[in-house]
Tab-separated table of C-alpha atoms in Angstrom:
chain	number	residue	atom	x	y	z
T	1	MET	CA	-33.221	-73.979	49.724
T	2	LYS	CA	-30.533	-75.820	51.150
T	3	ALA	CA	-26.494	-75.704	49.386
T	4	LEU	CA	-22.983	-76.984	50.218
T	5	LEU	CA	-20.069	-74.894	50.984
T	6	PHE	CA	-17.108	-76.646	50.782
T	7	CYS	CA	-13.765	-75.215	52.770
T	8	PRO	CA	-10.378	-75.322	51.031
T	9	VAL	CA	-7.434	-77.174	53.169
T	10	ALA	CA	-4.551	-75.285	54.976
T	11	SER	CA	-1.885	-74.201	51.628
T	12	PRO	CA	1.438	-74.350	52.126
T	13	GLU	CA	1.581	-71.768	49.595
T	14	ILE	CA	0.186	-69.165	51.946
T	15	ALA	CA	1.755	-71.952	55.131
T	16	ALA	CA	2.598	-68.500	57.871
T	17	LEU	CA	-1.078	-66.833	57.451
T	18	SER	CA	-3.084	-71.037	57.185
T	19	ALA	CA	-1.274	-71.298	60.701
T	20	ARG	CA	-3.197	-68.946	62.145
T	21	ALA	CA	-6.378	-70.521	60.620
T	22	THR	CA	-8.178	-72.715	58.341
T	23	PRO	CA	-8.683	-70.830	55.343
T	24	ALA	CA	-12.224	-70.170	55.409
T	25	ALA	CA	-12.239	-68.548	58.468
T	26	LEU	CA	-8.953	-66.287	57.573
T	27	PRO	CA	-9.979	-62.693	57.947
T	28	LEU	CA	-10.307	-60.564	55.175
T	29	LEU	CA	-11.477	-56.980	55.808
T	30	GLY	CA	-13.017	-57.743	59.055
T	31	GLU	CA	-14.755	-61.148	57.842
T	32	THR	CA	-13.993	-64.439	57.581
T	33	LEU	CA	-14.376	-66.360	53.774
T	34	ALA	CA	-17.295	-68.335	55.288
T	35	ALA	CA	-19.115	-65.363	56.238
T	36	TYR	CA	-18.834	-63.583	52.921
T	37	TRP	CA	-20.301	-66.825	51.213
T	38	LEU	CA	-23.135	-67.005	53.711
T	39	VAL	CA	-24.246	-63.640	52.526
T	40	HIS	CA	-24.112	-64.333	49.062
T	41	LEU	CA	-26.073	-68.070	49.280
T	42	ALA	CA	-29.033	-66.051	51.775
T	43	SER	CA	-28.768	-63.450	48.973
T	44	LEU	CA	-30.195	-66.764	46.633
T	45	GLY	CA	-32.724	-67.506	48.614
T	46	ALA	CA	-30.886	-70.285	50.784
T	47	LYS	CA	-32.160	-71.029	54.119
T	48	GLU	CA	-30.129	-74.202	55.376
T	49	VAL	CA	-26.254	-74.309	54.514
T	50	THR	CA	-24.061	-77.208	55.206
T	51	ILE	CA	-20.434	-76.652	55.238
T	52	LEU	CA	-17.687	-79.307	54.740
T	53	ALA	CA	-14.770	-78.246	57.255
T	54	PRO	CA	-11.692	-80.894	56.749
T	55	ASP	CA	-9.382	-78.309	58.183
T	56	ARG	CA	-9.950	-77.106	62.149
T	57	PRO	CA	-14.042	-77.326	61.969
T	58	GLU	CA	-14.831	-75.819	65.111
T	59	GLU	CA	-12.900	-72.790	63.943
T	60	ILE	CA	-15.429	-72.605	61.405
T	61	ARG	CA	-18.228	-72.642	63.948
T	62	GLN	CA	-16.749	-70.021	66.025
T	63	ALA	CA	-17.031	-67.662	62.859
T	64	VAL	CA	-20.367	-68.698	61.781
T	65	GLY	CA	-22.528	-69.606	64.184
T	66	ASP	CA	-25.633	-71.539	63.206
T	67	GLY	CA	-26.053	-68.623	60.644
T	68	ALA	CA	-28.952	-66.677	62.364
T	69	ARG	CA	-26.979	-63.685	61.677
T	70	TRP	CA	-28.324	-64.287	58.232
T	71	GLY	CA	-31.264	-65.410	58.842
T	72	LEU	CA	-29.573	-68.743	57.764
T	73	ARG	CA	-29.895	-72.509	59.221
T	74	VAL	CA	-26.070	-73.254	59.134
T	75	GLU	CA	-24.365	-76.474	60.018
T	76	VAL	CA	-20.505	-77.098	60.434
T	77	VAL	CA	-20.002	-80.735	59.929
T	78	ALA	CA	-16.237	-82.205	59.814
T	79	VAL	CA	-15.122	-84.328	57.051
T	80	ALA	CA	-11.817	-86.256	56.417
T	81	GLU	CA	-8.806	-84.066	54.195
T	82	THR	CA	-9.131	-86.314	51.639
T	83	MET	CA	-13.097	-85.927	50.286
T	84	THR	CA	-13.290	-84.431	47.307
T	85	LEU	CA	-16.493	-82.251	45.577
T	86	ALA	CA	-17.333	-84.743	43.702
T	87	GLU	CA	-17.656	-87.518	46.614
T	88	ALA	CA	-19.342	-85.070	48.596
T	89	ARG	CA	-22.532	-84.341	46.487
T	90	PRO	CA	-23.550	-87.793	47.090
T	91	SER	CA	-23.052	-88.068	49.920
T	92	PHE	CA	-24.673	-85.129	51.771
T	93	GLN	CA	-27.526	-84.532	48.502
T	94	GLY	CA	-28.526	-87.241	48.235
T	95	VAL	CA	-30.743	-88.273	44.793
T	96	GLY	CA	-33.252	-85.403	45.037
T	97	HIS	CA	-32.094	-82.070	44.099
T	98	SER	CA	-35.320	-80.053	44.132
T	99	GLU	CA	-34.911	-78.397	47.400
T	100	TRP	CA	-31.427	-77.254	46.599
T	101	LEU	CA	-30.365	-74.103	44.984
T	102	PRO	CA	-29.592	-74.229	41.025
T	103	ALA	CA	-25.812	-75.504	39.915
T	104	PRO	CA	-23.115	-74.152	40.778
T	105	ASN	CA	-24.457	-72.528	43.815
T	106	ASP	CA	-25.645	-75.815	45.411
T	107	LEU	CA	-22.549	-76.990	46.604
T	108	ILE	CA	-19.123	-74.261	46.087
T	109	LEU	CA	-16.035	-75.009	46.878
T	110	MET	CA	-14.935	-71.639	48.672
T	111	ASP	CA	-11.186	-71.485	47.183
T	112	ARG	CA	-12.057	-67.952	46.014
T	113	LEU	CA	-14.620	-64.650	47.034
T	114	PRO	CA	-18.779	-65.068	46.049
T	115	GLY	CA	-18.367	-62.492	42.458
T	116	LEU	CA	-14.654	-62.694	41.499
T	117	PRO	CA	-14.472	-66.655	39.926
T	118	GLY	CA	-11.157	-65.427	38.485
T	119	ALA	CA	-9.171	-64.662	41.455
T	120	GLY	CA	-8.168	-67.402	44.037
T	121	LEU	CA	-7.228	-66.845	47.039
T	122	PHE	CA	-4.689	-69.133	48.526
T	123	GLY	CA	-2.200	-70.191	45.542
T	124	SER	CA	0.250	-67.244	46.756
T	125	TYR	CA	0.526	-64.457	49.284
T	126	ALA	CA	-0.059	-62.238	46.457
T	127	GLN	CA	-3.497	-64.362	45.604
T	128	TRP	CA	-4.910	-63.342	48.805
T	129	PHE	CA	-3.245	-59.733	48.414
T	130	ALA	CA	-5.218	-59.346	45.091
T	131	ALA	CA	-8.318	-60.875	46.018
T	132	SER	CA	-8.130	-58.698	49.366
T	133	GLN	CA	-7.796	-55.391	47.050
T	134	SER	CA	-10.621	-57.164	44.618
T	135	TRP	CA	-12.105	-57.428	47.090
T	136	MET	CA	-12.645	-53.794	49.057
T	137	SER	CA	-15.346	-52.351	46.821
T	138	ARG	CA	-17.492	-54.979	47.475
T	139	ALA	CA	-16.853	-55.613	51.479
T	140	LEU	CA	-19.215	-53.722	52.943
T	141	THR	CA	-21.977	-56.177	52.397
T	142	PRO	CA	-26.014	-55.419	53.100
T	143	ASP	CA	-25.590	-57.220	56.703
T	144	ARG	CA	-22.830	-55.310	58.186
T	145	VAL	CA	-23.527	-52.083	60.288
T	146	GLY	CA	-21.594	-48.852	60.700
T	147	ALA	CA	-18.448	-49.429	58.573
T	148	HIS	CA	-18.883	-46.879	55.733
T	149	GLU	CA	-16.850	-44.760	53.123
T	150	ILE	CA	-15.768	-41.286	54.256
T	151	ARG	CA	-14.014	-40.252	51.531
T	152	PRO	CA	-14.359	-42.496	47.910
T	153	GLY	CA	-11.729	-45.248	48.060
T	154	ILE	CA	-11.632	-44.964	51.781
T	155	ARG	CA	-13.257	-47.270	54.064
T	156	VAL	CA	-13.482	-46.921	57.649
T	157	GLY	CA	-14.819	-49.163	60.845
T	158	LEU	CA	-16.498	-48.601	64.014
T	159	HIS	CA	-14.355	-47.149	67.419
T	160	GLY	CA	-11.206	-46.426	66.250
T	161	ARG	CA	-9.403	-43.697	66.288
T	162	ILE	CA	-7.456	-41.810	62.776
T	163	PRO	CA	-6.248	-38.551	64.052
T	164	ALA	CA	-6.165	-35.146	62.008
T	165	ASP	CA	-2.931	-35.302	60.809
T	166	ALA	CA	-3.105	-39.082	59.423
T	167	VAL	CA	-2.636	-39.167	55.757
T	168	LEU	CA	-4.948	-42.047	54.296
T	169	ASN	CA	-4.313	-42.579	50.800
T	170	PRO	CA	-7.350	-44.456	48.353
T	171	PRO	CA	-8.175	-47.179	48.146
T	172	CYS	CA	-7.573	-48.821	52.203
T	173	TRP	CA	-9.671	-50.662	54.611
T	174	ILE	CA	-8.993	-49.472	57.881
T	175	GLY	CA	-11.362	-51.770	60.123
T	176	ASP	CA	-13.098	-51.686	63.489
T	177	GLN	CA	-10.946	-50.313	66.967
T	178	VAL	CA	-8.319	-49.493	64.564
T	179	PHE	CA	-6.282	-46.331	66.252
T	180	LEU	CA	-3.895	-44.734	64.264
T	181	GLY	CA	-1.145	-42.742	65.372
T	182	ALA	CA	0.267	-39.017	64.946
T	183	GLY	CA	1.111	-38.855	61.302
T	184	VAL	CA	0.490	-42.076	59.733
T	185	THR	CA	0.571	-42.705	56.288
T	186	VAL	CA	-2.022	-45.478	55.227
T	187	GLY	CA	-2.260	-46.693	51.928
T	188	PRO	CA	-3.445	-46.518	48.904
T	189	MET	CA	-4.032	-50.391	48.382
T	190	THR	CA	-3.805	-50.945	52.507
T	191	ALA	CA	-6.042	-52.906	54.701
T	192	LEU	CA	-6.238	-52.778	58.088
T	193	GLU	CA	-7.892	-55.523	60.014
T	194	ASN	CA	-9.600	-55.040	63.225
T	195	ARG	CA	-7.843	-54.227	66.199
T	196	VAL	CA	-4.929	-52.726	64.578
T	197	VAL	CA	-2.801	-50.304	66.688
T	198	VAL	CA	-0.374	-47.918	64.345
T	199	GLU	CA	1.614	-45.585	66.452
T	200	ALA	CA	3.103	-42.469	65.355
T	201	GLY	CA	4.609	-41.757	61.867
T	202	ALA	CA	4.241	-45.234	60.233
T	203	GLU	CA	3.632	-45.426	56.850
T	204	ILE	CA	2.050	-48.265	55.500
T	205	SER	CA	0.874	-48.845	51.850
T	206	HIS	CA	0.020	-52.022	49.138
T	207	SER	CA	-0.115	-54.289	52.649
T	208	ILE	CA	-2.362	-55.950	54.887
T	209	VAL	CA	-1.888	-55.933	58.576
T	210	GLY	CA	-3.574	-58.756	59.782
T	211	PRO	CA	-6.175	-58.341	63.116
T	212	ASP	CA	-4.718	-57.319	66.722
T	213	THR	CA	-1.433	-56.276	65.358
T	214	PHE	CA	0.954	-53.793	66.791
T	215	VAL	CA	3.070	-51.623	64.008
T	216	GLY	CA	5.795	-49.458	66.187
T	217	ARG	CA	6.443	-45.611	65.537
T	218	LEU	CA	8.311	-44.865	62.406
T	219	ALA	CA	8.308	-48.433	60.842
T	220	GLU	CA	7.419	-48.604	57.513
T	221	LEU	CA	5.836	-51.439	55.373
T	222	HIS	CA	5.502	-52.093	51.462
T	223	ASP	CA	4.524	-54.677	49.825
T	224	SER	CA	3.619	-56.507	52.817
T	225	ILE	CA	1.332	-58.689	55.044
T	226	ALA	CA	1.630	-58.244	59.209
T	227	TRP	CA	0.000	-60.347	61.726
T	228	GLY	CA	1.207	-60.346	65.074
T	229	ASP	CA	5.101	-60.449	64.276
T	230	THR	CA	4.165	-62.334	60.817
T	231	LEU	CA	6.129	-60.201	58.368
T	232	ILE	CA	4.997	-61.602	54.977
T	233	ASN	CA	6.619	-60.275	51.819
T	234	TRP	CA	3.828	-60.433	49.226
T	235	LYS	CA	5.874	-60.120	46.140
T	236	SER	CA	8.816	-62.312	46.995
T	237	GLY	CA	7.131	-65.063	49.561
T	238	SER	CA	9.833	-64.531	51.554
T	239	SER	CA	8.216	-64.681	55.625
T	240	LEU	CA	9.874	-63.869	59.090
T	241	ARG	CA	9.032	-63.198	62.520
T	242	VAL	CA	9.947	-60.241	64.016
T	243	THR	CA	11.274	-60.459	67.804
T	244	ALA	CA	11.621	-56.542	68.354
T	245	GLY	CA	8.062	-56.438	69.730
T	246	PHE	CA	8.506	-51.997	69.020
T	247	LEU	CA	8.683	-52.749	65.719
T	248	LEU	CA	5.842	-54.931	65.255
T	249	SER	CA	3.730	-57.692	66.704
T	250	SER	CA	0.682	-59.139	68.384
T	251	LEU	CA	-1.806	-57.693	70.757
T	252	GLY	CA	-3.917	-61.146	70.332
T	253	ASP	CA	-4.183	-63.428	73.298
T	254	ASP	CA	-2.175	-65.961	70.753
T	255	GLN	CA	0.931	-63.726	70.848
T	256	ARG	CA	4.027	-65.638	70.511
T	257	THR	CA	6.325	-62.654	72.028
T	258	PRO	CA	4.044	-60.539	73.862
T	259	PRO	CA	5.744	-57.110	74.973
T	260	PRO	CA	4.203	-56.584	78.674
T	261	ALA	CA	2.807	-53.465	77.877
T	262	LEU	CA	0.691	-54.109	75.141
T	263	ARG	CA	-1.064	-56.782	76.478
T	264	ARG	CA	-3.616	-54.054	77.974
T	265	PRO	CA	-6.211	-53.264	75.284
T	266	ALA	CA	-5.360	-50.980	72.765
T	267	TRP	CA	-7.185	-48.284	74.027
T	268	ASN	CA	-5.307	-48.653	77.154
T	269	LEU	CA	-2.784	-47.269	75.719
T	270	SER	CA	-1.379	-44.260	77.243
T	271	ARG	CA	1.678	-43.746	75.608
T	272	LEU	CA	0.765	-43.766	72.123
T	273	TRP	CA	-1.722	-41.018	72.301
T	274	SER	CA	-2.696	-37.415	73.674
T	275	PRO	CA	-5.987	-37.326	75.448
T	276	PRO	CA	-9.183	-37.525	72.881
T	277	GLU	CA	-9.120	-34.645	70.757
T	278	PRO	CA	-12.129	-33.538	69.103
T	279	PRO	CA	-12.182	-36.602	66.418
T	280	ALA	CA	-10.903	-36.087	62.818
T	281	VAL	CA	-13.121	-38.148	60.746
T	282	SER	CA	-16.206	-38.791	61.951
T	283	PRO	CA	-18.277	-39.723	65.026
T	284	ALA	CA	-19.054	-42.891	64.209
T	285	LEU	CA	-15.660	-43.642	64.544
T	286	VAL	CA	-14.755	-42.468	68.202
T	287	PRO	CA	-17.426	-43.810	70.514
T	288	PRO	CA	-15.254	-43.237	74.275
T	289	PHE	CA	-17.432	-39.812	73.113
T	290	GLY	CA	-20.969	-39.907	74.407
T	291	ALA	CA	-23.324	-38.280	72.133
T	292	ALA	CA	-24.023	-35.140	73.805
T	293	GLU	CA	-20.210	-34.075	73.170
T	294	ARG	CA	-20.398	-36.099	69.620
T	295	ASP	CA	-23.423	-33.399	69.340
T	296	ARG	CA	-20.871	-30.863	70.244
T	297	TYR	CA	-18.105	-31.563	67.929
T	298	TYR	CA	-20.342	-31.592	64.903
T	299	LYS	CA	-22.772	-28.583	65.148
K	1	MET	CA	32.931	-63.567	58.639
K	2	ASN	CA	35.515	-62.281	55.681
K	3	ILE	CA	36.824	-58.518	56.386
K	4	GLU	CA	39.020	-57.163	53.059
K	5	ILE	CA	40.829	-53.986	53.040
K	6	ASP	CA	40.989	-51.753	50.043
K	7	ARG	CA	42.113	-48.536	50.665
K	8	ASP	CA	39.804	-46.643	52.105
K	9	THR	CA	36.706	-49.334	51.376
K	10	VAL	CA	36.020	-52.316	53.500
K	11	ARG	CA	34.331	-54.889	52.330
K	12	VAL	CA	32.517	-57.565	54.856
K	13	THR	CA	31.370	-61.158	53.608
K	14	GLY	CA	30.400	-64.415	54.561
K	15	LEU	CA	27.903	-63.208	57.576
K	16	PRO	CA	25.942	-66.805	58.326
K	17	ALA	CA	23.289	-64.825	60.692
K	18	LEU	CA	23.559	-61.132	61.790
K	19	ASP	CA	21.433	-61.507	64.812
K	20	ARG	CA	22.098	-61.392	68.861
K	21	PRO	CA	24.616	-64.495	69.282
K	22	THR	CA	26.792	-62.253	66.452
K	23	ALA	CA	25.996	-59.034	66.480
K	24	GLU	CA	28.594	-57.659	69.178
K	25	ALA	CA	31.598	-59.830	67.441
K	26	PHE	CA	30.475	-58.400	64.349
K	27	ALA	CA	31.078	-55.033	65.776
K	28	GLU	CA	34.102	-55.117	67.603
K	29	GLN	CA	36.021	-56.577	64.150
K	30	VAL	CA	34.400	-54.491	61.496
K	31	SER	CA	35.189	-50.971	63.766
K	32	ALA	CA	38.432	-52.914	64.631
K	33	ALA	CA	39.689	-53.305	60.654
K	34	LEU	CA	38.640	-49.841	59.589
K	35	PRO	CA	40.655	-47.620	58.020
K	36	PRO	CA	41.782	-44.560	59.398
K	37	ARG	CA	39.671	-42.481	57.159
K	38	PRO	CA	37.208	-45.238	55.373
K	39	GLU	CA	34.921	-44.047	52.343
K	40	THR	CA	32.785	-47.245	51.729
K	41	ILE	CA	31.471	-50.107	53.816
K	42	GLU	CA	30.077	-52.795	52.181
K	43	VAL	CA	28.546	-55.939	54.363
K	44	ASP	CA	27.434	-58.508	52.088
K	45	LEU	CA	24.344	-60.387	53.252
K	46	ALA	CA	23.979	-62.727	50.242
K	47	GLU	CA	24.665	-65.666	52.878
K	48	THR	CA	22.692	-64.370	55.922
K	49	GLY	CA	19.825	-65.996	56.503
K	50	LYS	CA	19.097	-65.629	60.430
K	51	VAL	CA	18.707	-61.530	60.954
K	52	ASP	CA	17.395	-59.594	63.841
K	53	CYS	CA	16.963	-56.081	65.241
K	54	ILE	CA	20.138	-56.944	67.115
K	55	GLY	CA	22.103	-57.589	64.535
K	56	LEU	CA	20.645	-54.346	62.659
K	57	GLY	CA	21.888	-52.681	65.853
K	58	ALA	CA	25.588	-53.656	64.187
K	59	LEU	CA	25.120	-52.101	61.422
K	60	VAL	CA	24.182	-48.539	63.013
K	61	GLU	CA	27.364	-49.091	65.391
K	62	VAL	CA	29.902	-49.924	63.163
K	63	PHE	CA	28.446	-47.211	61.325
K	64	ASP	CA	28.589	-44.825	63.905
K	65	GLN	CA	32.290	-45.432	64.297
K	66	ALA	CA	33.162	-44.652	60.960
K	67	GLN	CA	31.337	-41.531	60.681
K	68	ARG	CA	33.409	-40.465	63.986
K	69	ARG	CA	36.758	-40.661	61.384
K	70	ASN	CA	34.933	-39.804	58.330
K	71	ARG	CA	31.381	-38.124	58.492
K	72	ALA	CA	30.701	-38.676	54.511
K	73	VAL	CA	31.193	-42.139	55.319
K	74	THR	CA	28.651	-45.048	53.283
K	75	LEU	CA	27.889	-47.992	54.093
K	76	ARG	CA	26.310	-50.134	51.585
K	77	VAL	CA	24.002	-53.359	52.241
K	78	ILE	CA	24.753	-55.746	49.451
K	79	ASP	CA	22.799	-59.078	48.729
K	80	PRO	CA	20.362	-58.869	51.957
K	81	THR	CA	18.795	-61.748	51.786
K	82	PRO	CA	14.872	-61.304	51.496
K	83	PRO	CA	14.095	-61.586	55.011
K	84	ALA	CA	17.291	-59.058	55.936
K	85	ARG	CA	15.870	-56.905	53.064
K	86	GLN	CA	12.537	-57.135	55.113
K	87	LEU	CA	13.773	-56.023	58.157
K	88	LEU	CA	15.763	-53.210	56.483
K	89	GLU	CA	12.704	-52.148	55.322
K	90	LEU	CA	10.685	-52.164	58.268
K	91	THR	CA	13.395	-50.221	60.603
K	92	ARG	CA	13.684	-47.779	57.357
K	93	LEU	CA	17.438	-48.277	57.454
K	94	HIS	CA	16.994	-48.863	53.681
K	95	ARG	CA	17.317	-44.808	53.820
K	96	ILE	CA	20.390	-44.692	55.607
K	97	PHE	CA	21.994	-47.609	54.226
K	98	PRO	CA	22.292	-47.476	50.336
K	99	VAL	CA	20.460	-51.043	49.318
K	100	VAL	CA	23.178	-52.980	46.180
K	101	GLN	CA	21.242	-55.396	44.736
K	102	ARG	CA	23.644	-57.656	42.597
K	103	LYS	CA	22.786	-60.855	42.093
K	104	LYS	CA	19.277	-61.860	40.919
K	105	PRO	CA	16.925	-62.359	44.407
K	106	GLU	CA	16.596	-66.436	44.992
K	107	ALA	CA	12.841	-66.818	45.044
K	108	ALA	CA	11.600	-67.991	48.833
K	109	GLY	CA	10.799	-70.878	49.753
């Protein structure tokens, strides 16, 4: 069975986010929107999916590859920004519909998450935040390995570090390779995407921290979307670029104001943490510990 | 920048920016205007479109100068623009400098 996925174009309402990636490739709880839709289509029996990408198709290709991860054959096709759903159907589906998934799953505009028909994503930062909260309980799709719920409402990925004195208030999502400093408070209603570093004493609630982002010591984030050095208040829509790297900055290659000390991978930031201690939450969280050490701590 | 002094209260208004280029002048002028025993300093950030951590540092410097004359002095931030409020909250300075919202905040563009 076949299906078409139509990517939304960049939305001015979430300009600070869509400047970083085309909307369907924006990370949301560790995966892209396109990936969530491919999981959904695979569960419906699709075998071939064509993704129509009017905006930055190369980012979609990078995010989904050839689809083999989901048992699909995926092709990403660049289309004009002006193309509409009505135009896409005859152009790509032709006249015979027998080999396509039944409507409405034969052609889907990815402006929402699967199973959340009323929850738009790109109308405002508040929509994006609300959708991430609604999705938190569903984001552990069957194809994801390792991420798990350590306590009700607290979902944690792999290869991170959570100290014993960290306060985690559900619901919250902590992605892969996330490092928390001593005394950090995370949640409620908070998502830390992959490769986030939060220094000691910081407090984050009702917020999303984007991937590869450093949150400095004692910083406080509420009602915010922080990604690299960009700080957005999702309630008011206000955004600013934080020029003090010790407060908020990017750890990725695309950083615009790189603090030199933070160019190293997060796990090399020795000034942030003391030598490794026994993992506080789960042995699965601490890859630097070998199996022998893990067994010793969790006998 | 306008500085008004009403007995022990200092009011600073008309600040288009509180950032690296303007922070030093702000700190110098407001510190120089402090009365012998200041009770309250009100800094109106309603027109402050550009703000950064150097600018917030200038607020701390003024507060420090005022505290040397009166340990009980209060520095209030009046009607901060959304970016200014975000930065105050990120740095937790809103816990030291009470934020007073007198006007209805404008919707962000």
